[in-house]
PDB file of C-alpha atoms in Angstrom:
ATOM      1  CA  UNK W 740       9.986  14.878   5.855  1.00 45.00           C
ATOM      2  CA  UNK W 741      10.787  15.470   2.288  1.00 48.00           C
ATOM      3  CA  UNK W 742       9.107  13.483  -0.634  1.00 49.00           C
ATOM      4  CA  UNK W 743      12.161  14.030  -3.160  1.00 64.00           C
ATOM      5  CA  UNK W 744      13.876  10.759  -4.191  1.00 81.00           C
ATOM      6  CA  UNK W 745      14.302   9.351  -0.612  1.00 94.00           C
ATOM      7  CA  UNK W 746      13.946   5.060  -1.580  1.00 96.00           C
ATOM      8  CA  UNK W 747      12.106   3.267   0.428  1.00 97.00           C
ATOM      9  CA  UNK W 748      13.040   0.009  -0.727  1.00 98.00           C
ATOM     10  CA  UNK W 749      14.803  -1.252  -3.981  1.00 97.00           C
ATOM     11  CA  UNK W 750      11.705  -0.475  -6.028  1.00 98.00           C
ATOM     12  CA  UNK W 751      10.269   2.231  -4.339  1.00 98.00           C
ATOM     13  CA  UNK W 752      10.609   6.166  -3.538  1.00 97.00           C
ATOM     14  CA  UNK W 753       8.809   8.212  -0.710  1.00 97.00           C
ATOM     15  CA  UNK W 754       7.331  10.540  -3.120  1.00 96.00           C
ATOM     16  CA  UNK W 755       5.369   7.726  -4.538  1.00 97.00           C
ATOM     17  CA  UNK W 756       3.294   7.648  -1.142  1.00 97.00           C
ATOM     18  CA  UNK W 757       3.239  11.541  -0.783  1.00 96.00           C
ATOM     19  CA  UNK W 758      -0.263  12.743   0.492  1.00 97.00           C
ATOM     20  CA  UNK W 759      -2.110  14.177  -2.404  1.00 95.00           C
ATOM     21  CA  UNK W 760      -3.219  17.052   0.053  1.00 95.00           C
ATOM     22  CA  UNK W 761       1.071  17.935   0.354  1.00 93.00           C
ATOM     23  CA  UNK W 762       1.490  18.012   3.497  1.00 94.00           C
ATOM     24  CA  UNK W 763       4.137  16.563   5.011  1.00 90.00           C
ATOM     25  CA  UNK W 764       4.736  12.384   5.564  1.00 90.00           C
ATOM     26  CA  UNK W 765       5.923  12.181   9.220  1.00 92.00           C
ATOM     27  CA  UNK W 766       8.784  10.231  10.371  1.00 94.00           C
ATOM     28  CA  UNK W 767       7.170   7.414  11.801  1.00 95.00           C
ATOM     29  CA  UNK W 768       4.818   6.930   8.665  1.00 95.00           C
ATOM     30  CA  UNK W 769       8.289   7.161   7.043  1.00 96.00           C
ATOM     31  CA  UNK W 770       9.119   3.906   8.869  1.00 97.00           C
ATOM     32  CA  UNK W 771       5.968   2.624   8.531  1.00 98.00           C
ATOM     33  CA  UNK W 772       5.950   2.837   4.267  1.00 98.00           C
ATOM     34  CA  UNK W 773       8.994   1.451   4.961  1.00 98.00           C
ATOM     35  CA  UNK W 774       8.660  -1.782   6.720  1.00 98.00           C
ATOM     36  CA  UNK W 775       5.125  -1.935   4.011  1.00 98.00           C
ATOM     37  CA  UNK W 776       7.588  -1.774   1.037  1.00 98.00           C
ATOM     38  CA  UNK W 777       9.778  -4.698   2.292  1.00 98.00           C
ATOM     39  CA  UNK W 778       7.572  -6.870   3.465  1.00 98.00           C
ATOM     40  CA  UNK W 779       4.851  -6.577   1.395  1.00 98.00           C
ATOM     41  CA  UNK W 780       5.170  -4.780  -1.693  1.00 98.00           C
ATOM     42  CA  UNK W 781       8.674  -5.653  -3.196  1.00 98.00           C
ATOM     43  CA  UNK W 782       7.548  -9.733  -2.378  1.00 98.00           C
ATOM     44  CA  UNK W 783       4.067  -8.186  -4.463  1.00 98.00           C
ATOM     45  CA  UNK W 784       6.142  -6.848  -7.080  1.00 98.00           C
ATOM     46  CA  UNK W 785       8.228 -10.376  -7.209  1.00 98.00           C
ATOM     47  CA  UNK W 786       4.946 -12.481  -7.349  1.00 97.00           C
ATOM     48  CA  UNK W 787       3.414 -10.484 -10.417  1.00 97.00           C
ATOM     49  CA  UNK W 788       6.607 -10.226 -12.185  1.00 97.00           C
ATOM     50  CA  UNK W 789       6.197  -5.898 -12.833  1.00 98.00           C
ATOM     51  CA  UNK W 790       6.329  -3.291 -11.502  1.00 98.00           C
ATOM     52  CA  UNK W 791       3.808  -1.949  -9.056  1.00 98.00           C
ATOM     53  CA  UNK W 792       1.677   1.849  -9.658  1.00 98.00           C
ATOM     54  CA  UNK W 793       1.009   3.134  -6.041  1.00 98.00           C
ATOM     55  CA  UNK W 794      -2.841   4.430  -6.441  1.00 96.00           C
ATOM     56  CA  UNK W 795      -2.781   5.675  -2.831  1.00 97.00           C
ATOM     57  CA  UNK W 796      -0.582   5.955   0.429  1.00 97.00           C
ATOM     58  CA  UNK W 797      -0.267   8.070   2.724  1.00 98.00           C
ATOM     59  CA  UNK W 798      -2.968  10.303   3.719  1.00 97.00           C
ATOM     60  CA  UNK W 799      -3.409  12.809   6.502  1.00 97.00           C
ATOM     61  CA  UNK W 800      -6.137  12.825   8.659  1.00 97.00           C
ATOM     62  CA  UNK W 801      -7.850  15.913   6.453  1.00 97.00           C
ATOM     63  CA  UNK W 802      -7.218  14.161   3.181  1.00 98.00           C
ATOM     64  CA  UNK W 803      -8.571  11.113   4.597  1.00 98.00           C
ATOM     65  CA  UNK W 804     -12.042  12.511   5.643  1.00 97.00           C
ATOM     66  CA  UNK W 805     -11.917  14.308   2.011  1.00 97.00           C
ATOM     67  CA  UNK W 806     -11.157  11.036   0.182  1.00 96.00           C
ATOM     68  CA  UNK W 807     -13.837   8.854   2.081  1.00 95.00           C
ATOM     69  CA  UNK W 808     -11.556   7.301   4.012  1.00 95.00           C
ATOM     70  CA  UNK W 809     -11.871   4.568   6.654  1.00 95.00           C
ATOM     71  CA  UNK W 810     -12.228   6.392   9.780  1.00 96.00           C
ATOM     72  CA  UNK W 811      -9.309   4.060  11.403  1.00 95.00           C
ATOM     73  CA  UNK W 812      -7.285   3.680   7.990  1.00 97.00           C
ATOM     74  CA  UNK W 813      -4.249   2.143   7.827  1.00 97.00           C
ATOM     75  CA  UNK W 814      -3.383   4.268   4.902  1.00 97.00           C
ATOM     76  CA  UNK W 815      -2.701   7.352   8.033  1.00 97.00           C
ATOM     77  CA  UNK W 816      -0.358   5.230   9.477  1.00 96.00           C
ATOM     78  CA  UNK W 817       1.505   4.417   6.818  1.00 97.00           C
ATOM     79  CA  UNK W 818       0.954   1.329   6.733  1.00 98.00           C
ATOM     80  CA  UNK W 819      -0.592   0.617   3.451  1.00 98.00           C
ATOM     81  CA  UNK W 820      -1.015   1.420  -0.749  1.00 98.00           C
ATOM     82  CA  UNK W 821      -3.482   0.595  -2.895  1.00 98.00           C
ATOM     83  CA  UNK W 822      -1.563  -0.231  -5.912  1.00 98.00           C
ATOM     84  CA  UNK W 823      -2.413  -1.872  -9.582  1.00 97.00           C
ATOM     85  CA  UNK W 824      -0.582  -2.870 -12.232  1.00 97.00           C
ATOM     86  CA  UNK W 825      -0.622  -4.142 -15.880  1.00 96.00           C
ATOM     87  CA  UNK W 826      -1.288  -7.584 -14.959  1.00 95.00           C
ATOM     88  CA  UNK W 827      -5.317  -8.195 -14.914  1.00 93.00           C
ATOM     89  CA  UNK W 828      -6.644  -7.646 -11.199  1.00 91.00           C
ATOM     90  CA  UNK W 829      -7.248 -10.879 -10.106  1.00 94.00           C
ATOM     91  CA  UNK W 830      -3.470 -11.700 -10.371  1.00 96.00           C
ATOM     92  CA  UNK W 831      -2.620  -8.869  -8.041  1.00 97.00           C
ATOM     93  CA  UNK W 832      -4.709 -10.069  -5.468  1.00 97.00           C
ATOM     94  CA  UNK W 833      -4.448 -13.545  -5.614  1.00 97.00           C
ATOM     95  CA  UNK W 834      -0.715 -12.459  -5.348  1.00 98.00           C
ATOM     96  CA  UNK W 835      -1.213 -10.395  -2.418  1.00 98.00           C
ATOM     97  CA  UNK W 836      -3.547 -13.000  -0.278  1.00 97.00           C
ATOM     98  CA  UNK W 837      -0.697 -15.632  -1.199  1.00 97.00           C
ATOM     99  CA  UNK W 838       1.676 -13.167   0.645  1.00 97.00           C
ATOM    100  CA  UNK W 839      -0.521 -12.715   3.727  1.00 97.00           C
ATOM    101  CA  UNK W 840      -1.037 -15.876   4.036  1.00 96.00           C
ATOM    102  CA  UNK W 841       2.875 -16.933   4.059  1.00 96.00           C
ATOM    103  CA  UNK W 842       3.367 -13.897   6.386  1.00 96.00           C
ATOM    104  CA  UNK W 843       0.333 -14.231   8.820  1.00 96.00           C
ATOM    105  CA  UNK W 844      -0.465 -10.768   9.158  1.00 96.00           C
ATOM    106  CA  UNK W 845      -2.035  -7.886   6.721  1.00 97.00           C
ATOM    107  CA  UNK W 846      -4.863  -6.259   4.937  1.00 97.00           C
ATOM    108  CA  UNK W 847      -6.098  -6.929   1.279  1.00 98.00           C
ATOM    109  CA  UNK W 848      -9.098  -5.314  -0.044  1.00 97.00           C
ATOM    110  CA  UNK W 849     -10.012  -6.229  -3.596  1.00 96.00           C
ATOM    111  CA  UNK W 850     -11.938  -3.294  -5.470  1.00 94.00           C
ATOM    112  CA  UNK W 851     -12.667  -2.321  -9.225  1.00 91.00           C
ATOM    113  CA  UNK W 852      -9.675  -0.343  -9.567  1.00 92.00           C
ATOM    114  CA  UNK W 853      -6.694  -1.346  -7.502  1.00 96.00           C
ATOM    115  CA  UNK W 854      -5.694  -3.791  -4.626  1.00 97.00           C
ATOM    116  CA  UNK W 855      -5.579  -2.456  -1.175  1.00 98.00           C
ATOM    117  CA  UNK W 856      -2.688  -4.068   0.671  1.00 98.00           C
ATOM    118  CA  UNK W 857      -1.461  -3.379   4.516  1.00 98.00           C
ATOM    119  CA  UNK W 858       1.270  -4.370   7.226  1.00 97.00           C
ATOM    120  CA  UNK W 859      -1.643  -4.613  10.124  1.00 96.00           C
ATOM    121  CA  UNK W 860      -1.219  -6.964  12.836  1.00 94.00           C
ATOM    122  CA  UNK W 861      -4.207  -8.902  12.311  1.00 93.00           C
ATOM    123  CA  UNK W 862      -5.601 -10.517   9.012  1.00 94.00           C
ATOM    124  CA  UNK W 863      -7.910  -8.976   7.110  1.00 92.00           C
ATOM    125  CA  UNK W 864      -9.323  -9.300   3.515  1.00 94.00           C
ATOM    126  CA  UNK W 865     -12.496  -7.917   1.557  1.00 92.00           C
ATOM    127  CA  UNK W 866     -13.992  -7.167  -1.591  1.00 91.00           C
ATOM    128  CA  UNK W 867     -15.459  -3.550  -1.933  1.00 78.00           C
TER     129      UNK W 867
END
Protein backbone atom coordinates (compact mmCIF):
# COMPACT_ATOMS: atom_id res chain seq x y z
CA UNK A 1 0.00 0.00 0.00
CA UNK A 2 1.16 3.45 -0.70
CA UNK A 3 2.66 5.79 2.05
CA UNK A 4 1.64 9.16 0.15
CA UNK A 5 -0.87 11.30 2.11
CA UNK A 6 -3.37 8.45 2.87
CA UNK A 7 -4.83 9.91 6.77
CA UNK A 8 -5.14 7.68 9.13
CA UNK A 9 -6.99 9.63 11.49
CA UNK A 10 -7.62 13.48 11.85
CA UNK A 11 -4.02 14.02 12.93
CA UNK A 12 -2.28 11.48 11.26
CA UNK A 13 -0.92 10.23 7.68
CA UNK A 14 0.30 6.63 6.70
CA UNK A 15 3.58 7.86 5.64
CA UNK A 16 4.27 8.87 9.14
CA UNK A 17 4.41 5.00 10.07
CA UNK A 18 6.24 4.01 6.76
CA UNK A 19 8.98 1.31 7.48
CA UNK A 20 12.30 2.99 7.40
CA UNK A 21 13.56 -0.15 5.37
CA UNK A 22 10.60 1.07 2.37
CA UNK A 23 9.02 -1.63 1.89
CA UNK A 24 5.65 -1.75 1.66
CA UNK A 25 2.89 -1.33 4.87
CA UNK A 26 0.37 -4.16 4.20
CA UNK A 27 -3.25 -3.79 4.30
CA UNK A 28 -4.01 -5.23 7.45
CA UNK A 29 -1.16 -3.20 9.28
CA UNK A 30 -3.02 -0.44 7.38
CA UNK A 31 -6.03 -1.24 9.61
CA UNK A 32 -4.12 -1.92 12.36
CA UNK A 33 -2.24 1.91 12.46
CA UNK A 34 -5.54 2.68 12.01
CA UNK A 35 -7.61 1.49 14.83
CA UNK A 36 -3.87 2.62 16.97
CA UNK A 37 -4.44 6.24 15.73
CA UNK A 38 -8.08 6.43 17.01
CA UNK A 39 -7.96 4.88 19.93
CA UNK A 40 -4.88 5.67 21.23
CA UNK A 41 -2.96 8.30 19.72
CA UNK A 42 -5.45 11.15 18.74
CA UNK A 43 -6.95 10.66 22.75
CA UNK A 44 -2.66 10.96 23.37
CA UNK A 45 -2.50 13.91 21.31
CA UNK A 46 -5.79 15.42 23.24
CA UNK A 47 -4.27 14.64 26.75
CA UNK A 48 -0.85 16.51 26.04
CA UNK A 49 -2.43 19.29 24.27
CA UNK A 50 0.30 19.00 20.83
CA UNK A 51 0.95 17.41 18.46
CA UNK A 52 2.53 13.99 18.48
CA UNK A 53 6.29 13.09 16.39
CA UNK A 54 5.94 9.33 15.41
CA UNK A 55 9.69 8.01 16.34
CA UNK A 56 8.77 4.54 15.02
CA UNK A 57 5.88 2.37 13.43
CA UNK A 58 5.74 0.06 11.33
CA UNK A 59 8.50 -2.25 10.77
CA UNK A 60 8.93 -5.37 8.69
CA UNK A 61 10.13 -8.38 9.96
CA UNK A 62 13.89 -7.55 8.35
CA UNK A 63 13.89 -4.04 9.72
CA UNK A 64 12.82 -5.33 12.93
CA UNK A 65 15.73 -7.84 13.48
CA UNK A 66 18.03 -4.80 12.11
CA UNK A 67 16.58 -2.30 14.62
CA UNK A 68 16.76 -4.68 17.75
CA UNK A 69 13.45 -5.31 17.77
CA UNK A 70 11.24 -7.37 20.10
CA UNK A 71 11.13 -10.65 18.53
CA UNK A 72 7.07 -10.62 18.90
CA UNK A 73 6.75 -6.68 18.39
CA UNK A 74 3.74 -5.11 18.13
CA UNK A 75 5.34 -2.48 16.05
CA UNK A 76 5.05 -5.58 12.87
CA UNK A 77 1.62 -5.64 13.37
CA UNK A 78 0.89 -2.37 13.26
CA UNK A 79 -0.19 -1.99 16.18
CA UNK A 80 1.99 0.52 17.80
CA UNK A 81 4.45 4.04 17.60
CA UNK A 82 6.81 5.18 19.72
CA UNK A 83 6.18 8.79 19.61
CA UNK A 84 7.53 12.08 21.68
CA UNK A 85 6.73 15.35 21.74
CA UNK A 86 7.64 18.87 23.07
CA UNK A 87 6.06 18.35 26.30
CA UNK A 88 8.81 16.87 28.91
CA UNK A 89 8.57 12.89 28.90
CA UNK A 90 6.97 12.21 31.90
CA UNK A 91 3.79 14.03 30.65
CA UNK A 92 3.58 11.77 27.65
CA UNK A 93 3.52 8.83 29.60
CA UNK A 94 1.65 9.65 32.43
CA UNK A 95 -0.77 10.65 29.55
CA UNK A 96 -0.57 7.45 27.87
CA UNK A 97 -0.97 5.05 31.17
CA UNK A 98 -4.07 7.42 31.99
CA UNK A 99 -5.42 6.24 28.54
CA UNK A 100 -4.79 2.52 29.10
CA UNK A 101 -6.09 2.57 32.04
CA UNK A 102 -9.61 4.23 30.91
CA UNK A 103 -9.44 1.79 27.92
CA UNK A 104 -8.30 -1.52 29.63
CA UNK A 105 -6.11 -2.72 27.08
CA UNK A 106 -2.47 -1.59 25.59
CA UNK A 107 1.23 -1.32 25.78
CA UNK A 108 3.35 1.64 27.23
CA UNK A 109 6.99 1.43 27.49
CA UNK A 110 8.70 4.46 28.97
CA UNK A 111 12.40 4.93 27.59
CA UNK A 112 14.99 7.90 27.37
CA UNK A 113 13.83 9.03 24.15
CA UNK A 114 10.20 8.46 23.33
CA UNK A 115 7.04 6.64 24.71
CA UNK A 116 6.19 3.32 23.30
CA UNK A 117 2.42 3.02 23.05
CA UNK A 118 0.23 -0.11 21.59
CA UNK A 119 -3.46 -1.37 20.84
CA UNK A 120 -2.56 -5.07 22.38
CA UNK A 121 -5.17 -6.98 24.00
CA UNK A 122 -3.63 -7.33 27.24
CA UNK A 123 -2.00 -4.59 29.54
CA UNK A 124 1.31 -4.01 29.55
CA UNK A 125 3.71 -1.23 30.78
CA UNK A 126 7.63 -0.89 31.38
CA UNK A 127 10.45 1.27 31.71
CA UNK A 128 13.50 0.41 29.41
Amino acid sequence: MSTDGTRLSPHFLLREFACPCGCVTTPMAVEALTALCIHVLEPLRADVGVALHIHSGYRCLAYNRKCGGAKNSQHMLGTAADVRCERPHEVTYAAAKRIQTRRGRGGVGKYDRFTHVDNRKGKASWQG
